[in-house]
Coordinates of C-alpha atoms and ligand atoms in Angstrom, one line a residue:
Chain A
M2 CA -39.6 3.4 46.1
F3 CA -36.2 3.4 47.7
E4 CA -34.2 3.9 44.4
T5 CA -35.9 7.1 43.3
G6 CA -34.5 8.5 46.6
P7 CA -35.9 7.8 50.0
N8 CA -36.9 11.4 50.3
W9 CA -38.3 12.3 47.0
R10 CA -41.5 13.7 48.4
R11 CA -39.5 15.9 50.7
D12 CA -37.3 17.1 47.8
V13 CA -40.3 17.9 45.6
A14 CA -41.9 19.9 48.4
I15 CA -38.7 21.8 49.1
G16 CA -38.2 22.5 45.4
A17 CA -41.8 23.7 45.0
I18 CA -41.5 26.1 48.0
L19 CA -38.2 27.5 46.7
I20 CA -39.5 28.0 43.2
A21 CA -42.7 29.7 44.6
V22 CA -40.5 32.1 46.7
M23 CA -38.2 32.9 43.8
I24 CA -41.3 33.6 41.6
A25 CA -42.7 35.9 44.2
I26 CA -39.5 37.9 45.0
P27 CA -39.7 40.4 42.0
F28 CA -43.2 41.4 43.2
L29 CA -41.9 42.4 46.6
G30 CA -40.1 45.5 45.2
P31 CA -36.5 44.4 45.5
S32 CA -33.6 46.6 44.3
R33 CA -32.2 46.1 40.8
Y34 CA -29.0 45.0 42.3
F35 CA -30.7 42.2 44.2
I36 CA -32.5 41.0 41.2
G37 CA -29.3 41.1 39.2
Q38 CA -27.4 39.1 41.9
L39 CA -30.2 36.5 42.1
T40 CA -30.1 36.1 38.3
L41 CA -26.4 35.5 38.5
F42 CA -27.0 33.0 41.3
F43 CA -29.5 31.1 39.1
L44 CA -26.9 30.9 36.3
W45 CA -24.0 29.8 38.5
A46 CA -26.2 27.3 40.3
T47 CA -27.2 25.9 36.9
V48 CA -23.5 25.5 35.9
V49 CA -22.5 23.8 39.2
S50 CA -25.6 21.5 39.2
Q51 CA -24.4 20.1 35.9
W52 CA -20.7 20.2 36.7
N53 CA -21.6 18.2 39.8
L54 CA -22.7 15.3 37.6
V55 CA -19.2 15.0 36.1
F56 CA -17.1 16.1 39.0
G57 CA -19.1 14.9 42.0
V58 CA -21.3 12.0 40.8
G59 CA -18.9 10.8 38.1
G60 CA -15.7 11.6 40.0
I61 CA -14.1 12.8 36.8
F62 CA -12.0 15.9 37.6
S63 CA -12.9 17.9 34.6
L64 CA -12.3 21.6 34.8
A65 CA -13.8 22.2 31.3
Q66 CA -17.2 23.4 32.6
M67 CA -16.6 27.1 32.1
A68 CA -15.2 26.3 28.7
I69 CA -18.6 24.7 27.9
F70 CA -20.3 27.7 29.4
A71 CA -18.2 30.0 27.2
F72 CA -18.9 27.9 24.2
G73 CA -22.7 28.3 24.8
G74 CA -22.3 32.0 25.4
F75 CA -20.2 32.7 22.3
A76 CA -22.3 30.4 20.1
T77 CA -25.5 32.2 21.1
G78 CA -23.8 35.6 20.6
M79 CA -22.2 34.7 17.2
M80 CA -25.4 33.2 15.8
G81 CA -27.2 36.4 16.9
L82 CA -24.6 38.7 15.4
Y83 CA -23.5 36.9 12.3
L84 CA -26.6 35.0 11.3
G85 CA -29.0 37.6 12.5
I86 CA -31.3 35.1 14.2
S87 CA -33.2 35.7 17.4
L88 CA -31.4 34.7 20.5
W89 CA -34.4 32.6 21.4
I90 CA -33.6 30.3 18.5
A91 CA -29.8 30.6 18.9
L92 CA -30.1 29.6 22.6
P93 CA -31.2 25.9 22.2
L94 CA -29.0 25.5 19.2
A95 CA -26.0 26.7 21.3
G96 CA -27.1 24.1 24.0
I97 CA -27.0 21.3 21.4
G98 CA -23.6 22.6 20.2
S99 CA -22.3 22.5 23.7
I100 CA -23.2 18.9 24.0
L101 CA -21.0 18.1 20.9
F102 CA -18.2 20.3 22.3
S103 CA -18.3 18.5 25.6
L104 CA -18.4 15.1 23.9
L105 CA -15.1 16.1 22.1
I106 CA -13.6 17.0 25.5
G107 CA -14.8 13.7 27.0
L108 CA -13.3 11.8 24.1
A109 CA -10.0 13.5 24.7
C110 CA -10.1 12.5 28.4
L111 CA -11.2 9.0 27.8
R112 CA -8.0 7.3 28.5
L113 CA -6.8 9.7 31.2
R114 CA -7.4 9.4 34.9
G115 CA -7.5 11.7 38.0
P116 CA -5.2 14.7 37.9
Y117 CA -4.4 14.2 34.2
V118 CA -8.1 14.9 33.3
A119 CA -7.8 18.1 35.3
L120 CA -4.7 19.2 33.5
L121 CA -6.0 18.5 30.0
T122 CA -9.3 20.2 30.6
L123 CA -7.7 23.2 32.1
A124 CA -5.4 23.4 29.1
I125 CA -8.4 23.3 26.8
A126 CA -9.9 26.2 28.7
Q127 CA -6.6 28.1 28.6
V128 CA -6.2 27.5 24.8
M129 CA -9.7 28.8 24.3
Y130 CA -8.9 31.9 26.4
L131 CA -5.7 32.6 24.4
L132 CA -7.4 32.1 21.1
I133 CA -10.0 34.7 22.0
I134 CA -7.7 37.4 23.5
T135 CA -5.1 37.1 20.8
D136 CA -7.8 37.4 18.0
T137 CA -6.8 40.6 16.3
A138 CA -7.7 39.8 12.7
C139 CA -10.4 42.0 11.1
F140 CA -13.5 39.9 10.6
Y141 CA -15.7 42.8 9.6
M142 CA -15.6 46.5 9.5
E143 CA -18.0 48.6 11.5
G144 CA -17.6 52.0 10.0
V145 CA -13.9 52.6 10.4
T146 CA -13.4 50.2 13.3
C147 CA -12.2 46.7 12.8
R148 CA -14.1 44.0 14.6
N149 CA -12.7 40.5 15.5
F150 CA -14.5 37.3 15.0
T151 CA -14.6 36.4 18.7
G152 CA -14.7 40.0 19.9
G153 CA -11.1 39.7 21.1
T154 CA -10.2 41.4 24.3
R155 CA -13.3 43.7 24.4
G156 CA -15.7 40.8 24.2
L157 CA -18.4 39.9 21.7
A158 CA -21.3 42.4 21.7
K159 CA -24.1 43.9 19.6
F160 CA -25.9 40.6 19.2
G161 CA -28.9 41.9 21.0
D162 CA -30.7 40.3 23.9
F163 CA -33.9 38.3 24.7
G164 CA -36.1 41.3 23.9
F165 CA -37.2 42.0 27.4
R166 CA -36.1 45.7 27.1
E167 CA -38.7 46.3 24.4
M168 CA -41.3 44.1 26.1
L169 CA -41.0 45.3 29.7
G170 CA -39.3 48.7 29.3
R171 CA -36.0 49.8 30.6
R172 CA -37.0 49.7 34.3
E173 CA -38.5 46.3 34.4
Y174 CA -36.5 44.3 31.8
L175 CA -34.2 42.7 34.4
K176 CA -37.2 40.7 35.6
G177 CA -37.4 39.0 32.2
D178 CA -33.8 37.7 32.4
Y179 CA -34.5 36.8 36.1
Y180 CA -37.4 34.5 35.2
L181 CA -35.6 33.1 32.2
S182 CA -32.6 32.2 34.4
L183 CA -34.9 30.7 37.0
F184 CA -36.6 28.6 34.4
V185 CA -33.3 27.3 33.1
L186 CA -32.1 26.5 36.6
T187 CA -35.4 24.7 37.4
L188 CA -35.1 22.5 34.4
A189 CA -31.4 21.9 35.1
V190 CA -32.0 20.9 38.7
V191 CA -34.9 18.6 37.8
F192 CA -32.7 17.0 35.2
S193 CA -29.8 16.5 37.6
F194 CA -32.0 15.0 40.3
A195 CA -33.5 12.6 37.7
I196 CA -30.1 11.5 36.6
I197 CA -28.6 11.2 40.1
R198 CA -31.4 8.9 41.2
S199 CA -31.8 6.8 38.1
P200 CA -29.7 3.7 37.3
L201 CA -27.5 6.0 35.2
G202 CA -26.6 8.0 38.2
F203 CA -25.7 4.8 40.0
A204 CA -23.6 3.7 37.0
F205 CA -21.7 7.0 37.3
R206 CA -21.1 6.6 41.0
A207 CA -20.2 2.9 40.7
L208 CA -17.5 3.8 38.1
R209 CA -16.3 6.6 40.3
D210 CA -16.0 4.4 43.4
N211 CA -14.3 1.4 41.6
P212 CA -14.0 1.4 37.9
E213 CA -12.5 -2.2 37.7
Y214 CA -15.3 -3.6 39.8
G215 CA -17.8 -1.6 37.8
I216 CA -16.8 -2.9 34.4
S217 CA -16.8 -6.4 35.9
R218 CA -20.5 -5.9 36.8
G219 CA -21.4 -5.0 33.3
L220 CA -20.7 -1.2 33.0
N221 CA -19.0 0.1 29.9
R222 CA -16.7 2.7 31.2
F223 CA -16.2 4.6 28.0
K224 CA -19.9 4.8 27.2
Y225 CA -20.8 6.2 30.6
Q226 CA -17.9 8.6 30.7
L227 CA -19.0 10.0 27.3
L228 CA -22.6 10.1 28.5
V229 CA -21.8 12.1 31.6
F230 CA -19.9 14.6 29.6
A231 CA -22.7 14.9 27.1
M232 CA -25.5 15.2 29.7
S233 CA -23.7 17.8 31.8
A234 CA -23.3 20.1 28.8
F235 CA -26.7 21.1 27.6
F236 CA -27.9 23.3 30.5
T237 CA -24.3 24.6 31.0
G238 CA -24.4 25.9 27.4
L239 CA -27.8 27.3 27.9
A240 CA -26.6 29.1 31.0
G241 CA -23.8 30.6 29.0
G242 CA -26.3 31.8 26.3
V243 CA -28.6 33.4 28.9
F244 CA -25.5 35.0 30.5
A245 CA -24.6 36.5 27.1
G246 CA -28.1 37.7 26.4
H247 CA -28.5 39.1 29.9
F248 CA -25.2 41.2 29.8
R249 CA -25.5 41.8 26.0
V250 CA -21.8 40.9 25.9
I251 CA -19.7 37.8 26.3
G252 CA -15.9 37.8 26.7
A253 CA -12.9 35.7 27.6
N254 CA -13.2 36.8 31.2
V255 CA -15.7 34.0 31.9
L256 CA -12.6 31.7 31.5
H257 CA -10.6 33.4 34.2
L258 CA -9.2 31.1 36.9
P259 CA -10.7 32.9 39.9
L260 CA -14.2 32.4 38.5
L261 CA -13.5 28.7 38.1
L262 CA -12.3 28.5 41.7
F263 CA -15.4 30.4 42.8
L264 CA -17.6 27.7 41.2
I265 CA -15.5 24.8 42.4
S266 CA -15.8 26.1 46.0
M267 CA -19.6 26.1 45.5
M268 CA -19.5 22.4 44.7
V269 CA -17.2 21.6 47.6
V270 CA -19.1 23.7 50.1
G271 CA -22.4 22.3 49.1
G272 CA -21.2 18.7 49.0
L273 CA -19.7 16.9 46.0
G274 CA -22.0 14.4 44.3
R275 CA -25.1 15.3 46.3
A276 CA -28.3 16.3 44.6
W277 CA -28.9 19.5 46.7
G278 CA -25.2 20.2 47.1
P279 CA -24.7 22.6 44.1
I280 CA -27.7 24.8 44.9
L281 CA -26.9 25.0 48.6
G282 CA -23.2 25.6 47.8
A283 CA -23.9 28.3 45.2
A284 CA -26.2 30.1 47.7
L285 CA -23.7 29.9 50.6
V286 CA -20.7 30.9 48.6
M287 CA -22.5 33.8 47.0
L288 CA -23.8 35.0 50.3
A289 CA -20.2 34.8 51.8
D290 CA -18.9 36.7 48.8
E291 CA -21.6 39.3 49.2
G292 CA -20.7 39.6 52.9
M293 CA -17.0 40.1 52.2
K294 CA -17.5 42.6 49.4
D295 CA -16.6 45.5 51.7
F296 CA -13.4 43.8 52.9
V297 CA -11.5 43.5 49.6
E298 CA -8.2 42.8 51.2
I299 CA -9.4 39.7 53.1
R300 CA -11.8 38.4 50.5
N301 CA -9.6 35.7 49.0
M302 CA -8.5 34.7 52.5
G303 CA -12.2 34.5 53.4
Y304 CA -12.9 32.0 50.7
G305 CA -9.9 29.9 51.7
A306 CA -11.1 29.9 55.3
L307 CA -14.6 28.9 54.2
I308 CA -13.4 26.0 52.1
V309 CA -11.0 24.8 54.7
A310 CA -13.7 24.9 57.4
I311 CA -16.1 22.9 55.3
V312 CA -13.6 20.3 54.2
V313 CA -12.5 19.8 57.8
L314 CA -15.8 20.1 59.7
L315 CA -18.2 18.8 57.1
P316 CA -16.4 16.6 54.6
Q317 CA -19.8 15.7 53.0
G318 CA -20.5 19.4 52.5
A319 CA -23.5 21.5 53.7
A320 CA -26.0 19.2 52.0
G321 CA -24.4 16.1 53.6
G322 CA -24.6 17.7 57.0
L323 CA -28.2 18.6 56.6
E324 CA -29.0 15.2 55.3
Q325 CA -27.5 13.6 58.4
I326 CA -29.6 15.9 60.6
W327 CA -32.7 15.0 58.5
D328 CA -32.0 11.2 58.9
W329 CA -31.5 11.6 62.6
G330 CA -34.7 13.5 63.0
H331 CA -36.5 10.9 60.8
R332 CA -35.2 8.0 63.0
Q333 CA -36.4 9.8 66.2
L334 CA -39.8 10.3 64.6
L335 CA -40.0 6.6 63.7
R336 CA -38.9 5.6 67.2
L337 CA -41.6 7.8 68.7
R338 CA -44.2 6.2 66.5
G339 CA -42.9 2.8 67.7
G340 CA -41.7 1.9 64.1
R341 CA -38.8 -0.2 63.3
D342 CA -35.5 1.5 62.5
P343 CA -34.0 -0.5 59.6
A344 CA -30.6 1.0 59.8
A345 CA -30.3 0.4 63.6
T346 CA -31.4 -3.2 63.4
G347 CA -28.9 -3.8 60.6
R348 CA -26.1 -2.5 62.8
A349 CA -27.2 -4.5 65.8
E350 CA -27.1 -7.6 63.6
V351 CA -23.5 -6.9 62.6
R352 CA -22.5 -6.5 66.2
Q353 CA -24.0 -9.8 67.1
R354 CA -22.3 -11.6 64.3
K355 CA -18.9 -10.2 65.5
Chain B
M3 CA -27.0 -22.3 21.3
E4 CA -27.5 -25.9 22.6
R5 CA -24.4 -27.4 23.9
T6 CA -23.9 -31.1 24.1
A7 CA -23.1 -32.5 27.5
T8 CA -19.6 -33.2 26.6
E9 CA -18.8 -29.7 25.3
P10 CA -17.1 -27.6 28.0
L11 CA -18.7 -24.4 29.3
L12 CA -15.3 -22.7 29.4
S13 CA -12.3 -23.7 27.4
C14 CA -8.8 -22.2 27.4
Q15 CA -6.4 -23.2 24.7
G16 CA -2.8 -22.3 24.9
V17 CA -3.4 -19.1 26.8
D18 CA -0.4 -16.9 27.5
K19 CA -0.2 -13.6 29.4
Y20 CA 3.1 -11.7 29.3
F21 CA 3.9 -8.6 31.3
G22 CA 6.9 -7.5 29.3
A23 CA 9.2 -10.4 29.6
L24 CA 7.4 -11.9 32.6
A25 CA 5.2 -14.8 31.7
A26 CA 2.4 -14.5 34.3
V27 CA 0.4 -17.2 32.6
R28 CA 2.0 -19.6 30.1
D29 CA 0.4 -22.1 27.8
M30 CA -2.7 -22.8 29.9
T31 CA -5.0 -25.3 28.4
F32 CA -8.0 -26.6 30.3
D33 CA -11.8 -27.1 30.2
V34 CA -14.5 -26.5 32.7
F35 CA -17.7 -28.4 32.3
Q36 CA -21.3 -27.4 33.2
G37 CA -22.0 -27.9 36.9
E38 CA -18.4 -28.6 37.8
A39 CA -16.3 -26.9 40.5
L40 CA -12.7 -26.5 39.4
G41 CA -10.3 -25.4 42.2
I42 CA -7.1 -23.5 41.4
G43 CA -4.2 -23.5 43.8
G44 CA -0.6 -22.6 43.7
P45 CA 1.9 -20.4 45.5
N46 CA 1.7 -16.6 45.6
G47 CA 2.6 -15.0 42.3
A48 CA 1.8 -18.2 40.4
G49 CA -0.5 -16.3 38.1
K50 CA -3.9 -17.4 39.4
T51 CA -5.4 -13.9 39.6
T52 CA -3.9 -13.1 36.3
L53 CA -5.6 -16.1 34.8
F54 CA -8.9 -14.8 36.1
D55 CA -8.1 -11.3 34.7
V56 CA -7.4 -12.9 31.3
I57 CA -10.6 -15.0 31.2
S58 CA -12.9 -12.2 32.4
G59 CA -11.3 -9.7 30.0
L60 CA -9.9 -7.3 32.5
N61 CA -6.4 -7.9 31.1
P62 CA -6.6 -9.7 27.7
A63 CA -4.5 -12.7 26.8
T64 CA -1.2 -12.2 24.8
A65 CA -1.9 -15.5 22.9
G66 CA -4.3 -18.4 22.8
T67 CA -8.1 -18.6 22.6
I68 CA -10.8 -18.7 25.2
T69 CA -14.3 -19.8 24.5
F70 CA -17.3 -19.5 26.8
D71 CA -20.7 -20.9 26.2
G72 CA -20.0 -21.5 22.6
K73 CA -18.6 -18.0 21.9
T74 CA -15.0 -16.8 21.5
I75 CA -14.3 -14.3 24.3
T76 CA -10.5 -14.0 24.0
R77 CA -10.8 -10.2 23.3
A78 CA -14.1 -9.5 25.0
T79 CA -14.2 -6.7 27.6
P80 CA -15.3 -7.5 31.2
D81 CA -18.7 -5.9 30.8
R82 CA -19.4 -8.2 27.9
T83 CA -18.1 -11.4 29.6
C84 CA -20.3 -10.4 32.6
Q85 CA -23.3 -10.0 30.4
L86 CA -22.5 -13.3 28.7
G87 CA -22.9 -15.0 32.1
M88 CA -19.4 -15.0 33.7
A89 CA -19.3 -13.3 37.1
R90 CA -16.2 -13.0 39.2
T91 CA -15.3 -11.9 42.7
F92 CA -12.0 -10.3 43.6
Q93 CA -9.1 -11.3 45.9
F94 CA -9.2 -7.8 47.5
N95 CA -12.4 -6.2 48.8
A96 CA -13.8 -4.6 45.7
G97 CA -17.1 -2.7 45.9
F98 CA -18.8 0.6 45.4
D99 CA -17.7 2.0 48.7
T100 CA -20.0 5.0 49.0
L101 CA -23.2 3.1 48.1
T102 CA -25.2 0.8 50.2
A103 CA -24.9 -3.0 50.0
R104 CA -28.3 -3.2 48.3
E105 CA -27.4 -0.5 45.8
N106 CA -24.2 -2.4 44.9
T107 CA -26.2 -5.5 44.2
L108 CA -28.9 -3.5 42.2
I109 CA -26.3 -2.1 39.9
A110 CA -25.0 -5.6 39.2
A111 CA -28.5 -7.0 38.6
Y112 CA -29.4 -4.1 36.3
F113 CA -26.2 -3.7 34.2
G114 CA -24.7 -7.2 34.5
R115 CA -27.5 -9.3 33.0
H116 CA -27.6 -7.7 29.5
N117 CA -26.4 -4.6 27.7
R118 CA -28.5 -1.5 28.5
M119 CA -28.4 0.6 25.4
I120 CA -30.4 3.4 27.1
P121 CA -30.8 2.9 30.8
G122 CA -34.3 3.5 32.2
M123 CA -35.4 6.0 34.8
K124 CA -35.5 3.5 37.7
F125 CA -34.5 -0.1 38.7
D126 CA -37.3 -2.3 37.4
R127 CA -39.1 -4.9 39.6
E128 CA -37.2 -7.8 38.1
T129 CA -33.9 -6.1 39.0
Q130 CA -35.1 -5.4 42.5
R131 CA -36.3 -9.0 43.0
L132 CA -33.0 -10.4 41.7
A133 CA -30.9 -8.1 43.9
D134 CA -33.0 -8.9 47.0
E135 CA -32.8 -12.6 46.4
A136 CA -29.1 -12.5 46.0
M137 CA -28.7 -10.5 49.2
A138 CA -30.9 -13.0 51.0
F139 CA -29.0 -16.0 49.5
V140 CA -25.7 -14.8 51.0
G141 CA -27.4 -13.8 54.2
M142 CA -27.0 -10.1 53.9
D143 CA -30.6 -8.8 53.9
E144 CA -30.2 -7.4 57.4
V145 CA -27.3 -5.1 56.4
A146 CA -28.7 -4.3 53.0
H147 CA -28.9 -0.5 53.7
E148 CA -25.5 -0.2 55.3
T149 CA -22.9 1.8 53.4
V150 CA -20.3 -0.6 52.0
R151 CA -17.3 1.3 53.3
T152 CA -18.5 0.5 56.9
L153 CA -19.0 -3.2 56.4
P154 CA -16.6 -5.8 58.0
V155 CA -14.4 -7.9 55.7
Y156 CA -16.7 -10.9 56.0
H157 CA -19.7 -9.0 54.6
R158 CA -17.6 -7.4 51.9
K159 CA -16.6 -10.8 50.7
L160 CA -20.2 -12.0 50.7
L161 CA -21.3 -8.8 49.0
M162 CA -19.1 -9.6 46.0
V163 CA -20.8 -13.0 45.8
A164 CA -24.2 -11.4 46.0
G165 CA -23.3 -8.9 43.2
A166 CA -22.0 -11.8 41.1
L167 CA -25.2 -13.9 41.7
A168 CA -27.4 -10.9 40.9
T169 CA -26.1 -10.9 37.3
Q170 CA -27.6 -14.4 36.9
P171 CA -24.3 -16.0 35.9
K172 CA -23.7 -19.3 34.2
M173 CA -20.3 -19.5 35.8
L174 CA -18.8 -18.0 38.9
L175 CA -15.1 -17.2 39.3
M176 CA -14.1 -16.7 42.9
D177 CA -10.7 -15.3 43.7
E178 CA -9.7 -16.3 47.3
P179 CA -13.2 -16.0 48.8
V180 CA -12.0 -16.8 52.3
G181 CA -8.7 -14.9 52.4
G182 CA -8.5 -13.0 55.7
L183 CA -11.5 -14.7 57.3
N184 CA -11.5 -16.6 60.6
P185 CA -12.2 -20.3 60.8
Q186 CA -15.9 -19.9 61.7
E187 CA -16.4 -17.5 58.8
I188 CA -14.6 -19.8 56.5
D189 CA -17.0 -22.6 57.4
E190 CA -19.9 -20.3 56.5
V191 CA -18.5 -19.4 53.1
M192 CA -17.8 -23.1 52.6
A193 CA -21.5 -23.8 53.2
L194 CA -22.5 -21.0 50.9
V195 CA -20.3 -22.4 48.0
Q196 CA -21.8 -25.9 48.7
R197 CA -25.3 -24.4 48.3
L198 CA -24.2 -22.8 45.0
K199 CA -22.9 -26.1 43.8
E200 CA -26.2 -27.7 44.7
C201 CA -28.0 -25.1 42.5
G202 CA -25.9 -26.5 39.6
L203 CA -23.8 -23.3 39.2
T204 CA -20.4 -23.9 37.5
I205 CA -17.6 -22.6 39.7
M206 CA -13.9 -21.8 39.3
L207 CA -12.3 -21.0 42.6
I208 CA -8.9 -19.8 43.6
E209 CA -7.9 -20.6 47.2
H210 CA -4.9 -20.7 49.4
V211 CA -6.7 -22.5 52.2
M212 CA -6.2 -26.0 51.0
R213 CA -8.9 -27.6 53.2
F214 CA -11.4 -25.2 51.6
L215 CA -10.0 -26.0 48.1
V216 CA -10.0 -29.8 48.3
R217 CA -13.4 -30.1 49.9
L218 CA -15.3 -27.9 47.4
S219 CA -13.5 -28.8 44.2
D220 CA -14.5 -31.7 41.9
R221 CA -11.2 -31.2 40.2
V222 CA -8.0 -29.3 41.1
L223 CA -5.6 -27.4 39.0
I224 CA -2.2 -26.3 40.5
M225 CA -0.2 -23.4 38.9
H226 CA 3.4 -22.6 39.4
H227 CA 5.3 -19.8 37.6
G228 CA 2.3 -19.3 35.3
E229 CA 2.2 -22.9 34.2
K230 CA -0.1 -25.8 35.0
I231 CA 1.8 -28.4 37.1
F232 CA -1.1 -30.5 38.0
E233 CA -4.7 -31.2 36.9
G234 CA -6.8 -33.9 38.4
S235 CA -8.7 -35.1 41.5
A236 CA -8.0 -33.7 44.9
S237 CA -6.9 -37.1 46.1
G238 CA -4.3 -37.3 43.4
L239 CA -2.8 -34.0 44.6
V240 CA -1.1 -35.3 47.7
H241 CA 0.6 -38.1 45.8
D242 CA 1.9 -35.9 43.0
K243 CA 5.6 -35.4 43.6
T244 CA 5.9 -32.1 41.8
V245 CA 3.0 -30.6 43.7
V246 CA 4.4 -31.8 47.0
D247 CA 7.9 -30.5 46.2
V248 CA 7.1 -27.0 44.9
Y249 CA 3.9 -26.2 46.7
L250 CA 2.5 -28.3 49.5
G251 CA 5.6 -29.6 51.3
E252 CA 5.6 -32.9 53.2
G253 CA 3.8 -31.6 56.3
S254 CA 0.8 -29.9 54.6
S255 CA 0.6 -32.8 52.3
R256 CA 0.1 -35.2 55.2
R257 CA -2.5 -32.9 56.8
L258 CA -4.3 -32.6 53.6
Q259 CA -4.5 -36.4 53.2
H260 CA -6.2 -36.6 56.6
I261 CA -8.7 -34.1 55.6
L262 CA -9.4 -36.0 52.4
E263 CA -9.8 -39.2 54.3
D264 CA -12.3 -37.7 56.7
Q265 CA -14.3 -36.5 53.8
P266 CA -15.3 -38.9 51.1
A267 CA -14.4 -37.7 47.7
P268 CA -17.4 -36.0 46.0
Ligands
ADP404 N1 -0.6 -5.7 36.0 C1 0.6 -6.3 36.2 N2 1.7 -5.8 35.6 C2 2.9 -6.5 35.8 N3 3.0 -7.7 36.4 C3 1.9 -8.2 37.0 C4 0.7 -7.6 36.9 N4 -0.3 -8.4 37.5 C5 0.4 -9.4 38.0 N5 1.7 -9.3 37.7 C6 2.7 -10.4 38.0 O1 2.3 -11.6 37.5 C7 2.6 -12.6 38.5 C8 1.4 -13.4 38.8 O2 0.6 -12.6 39.7 P1 -0.8 -13.0 40.3 O3 -1.6 -13.5 39.1 O4 -1.4 -11.9 41.1 O5 -0.5 -14.3 41.2 P2 -1.4 -15.1 42.2 O6 -2.8 -14.6 42.1 O7 -1.2 -16.5 41.8 O8 -0.8 -14.8 43.6 C9 3.3 -12.0 39.6 O9 4.7 -12.1 39.4 C10 2.9 -10.5 39.5 O10 3.9 -9.7 40.0
MG405 MG1 -4.0 -13.7 43.5

């Protein structure tokens, strides 16, 4: 069926192969560093796959995604620390909390457009950052040291982890976090594909392309704007919680601007609004980052150059470029089989009419 | 919800629309009956588009009441008026530019017919059928999979009509459907509107091209400075002194009379 995506079989096949490879990697004896970097990749790809729903598909320039991530991380950590509950229970609760948090942000942005949404959401993230690093009040005493509610500048810690250290031992525990992150990413990506290709995804894109025309064709702008904020929050919050459990600490540094730009560049490089864009973008940007690690002085310039190159040469992003190559190959194949090329006949018809 | 034959489908009573001190629409009162085609003319800035914005809910009225199909819609939002059966096209080429023509029409067919509390996972068969029928009706099935951004003006105009039809409207509001088209394309749109009339669809259309307006309209309403200066048959138009003075001018008035004489009044 055309609406579920002309290439859904292809996408399922690619997805299955990628997941199989990722499941196999820990068995091939990789370094701890490699496993750690892949775990981070899964978490960042999760965040951008959901951010892409708001930013790319919905065309709403929200910069609040890392605030939602931080909310999920802090909520997980605080529930573990102050309520003493297992992070496995805290994690889904934090995900649900993130939905509510994101809905509030969406509500605040409801009447704003374009750059004003970016300004307001950035301000929300900055306020959150300031509230955390200026938190100096004693919430509880640990021996003679005073601990803040949010962890303050040192970050929130001592809330435990997902128990993989006890289960798998100190040498192997990273693999537990690795598979947990992979699992969250898989769910997040399946979710984002389902949304993008459903009528809901078309509603988001319609309102992005032309809100006035969209509401004149039966779309309630407020409803779908709130929905896209809600839907993009759950897995983002989960990623924040897994991040906290993986590092056994969560701090205000996840709200730093360079990290936000790092994630935006993933979306842009991959292709805004495209289903495969965020994953491809996260992979490319992390690879580029890895490659530039040894050249600290040109690292930021390297990012800049990468983004400029993509925006100029491939405005549809890497996923858009690959999609064009795929379509071209597909047409050649149809032609060889003597099949009709619907796109080409359509164009011929237009030319005739003119 | 049975309406008697004499009850209008759309009724505007004393409708005003002010932008600050500017009265874009002032004291508009008129009815549109089932199966009728009402043409709206008038100079640029007369308030025609604003009248459509007010009726469809895009820009609500400052005063007055509007009823449609037995319901008061004065304060209804555009998504509601669309779902109640009022579909409009725009003077400028509105569309979902990054989507294909068929996807544009699918969205209209899915969301424009009734309120979707929780949208489903895919476009159902009925939606697909309605969208494909609408595309075929306006003659765009061959370019259904083209991206809207790349379509020529003629197709973009037709696509707005296809989207409107896919919502299964009781009434169609067309804002300058042939603006910017060449004479041959104008004739094709004229034939399309004629077919819609034959289907019994109630139509309100705004048009600058007078030959288009008088041939297709059962009744004509002329606006000037936000007010109604004429309402009646197209043949009465050329003899109305106010209309000739403020809008048509002597020359076009004579040309229009020739057109009307060639073509027997509907
Ligand atoms: N959103 C708006 N804000 C302020 N003035 C407007 C707005 N829309 C239209 N107008 C004014 O209302 C008047 C009627 O415009 P319009 O309805 O577009 O005329 P028409 O469609 O008959 O050419 C014009 O003077 C126009 O400048
Ligand atoms: Mg106008």
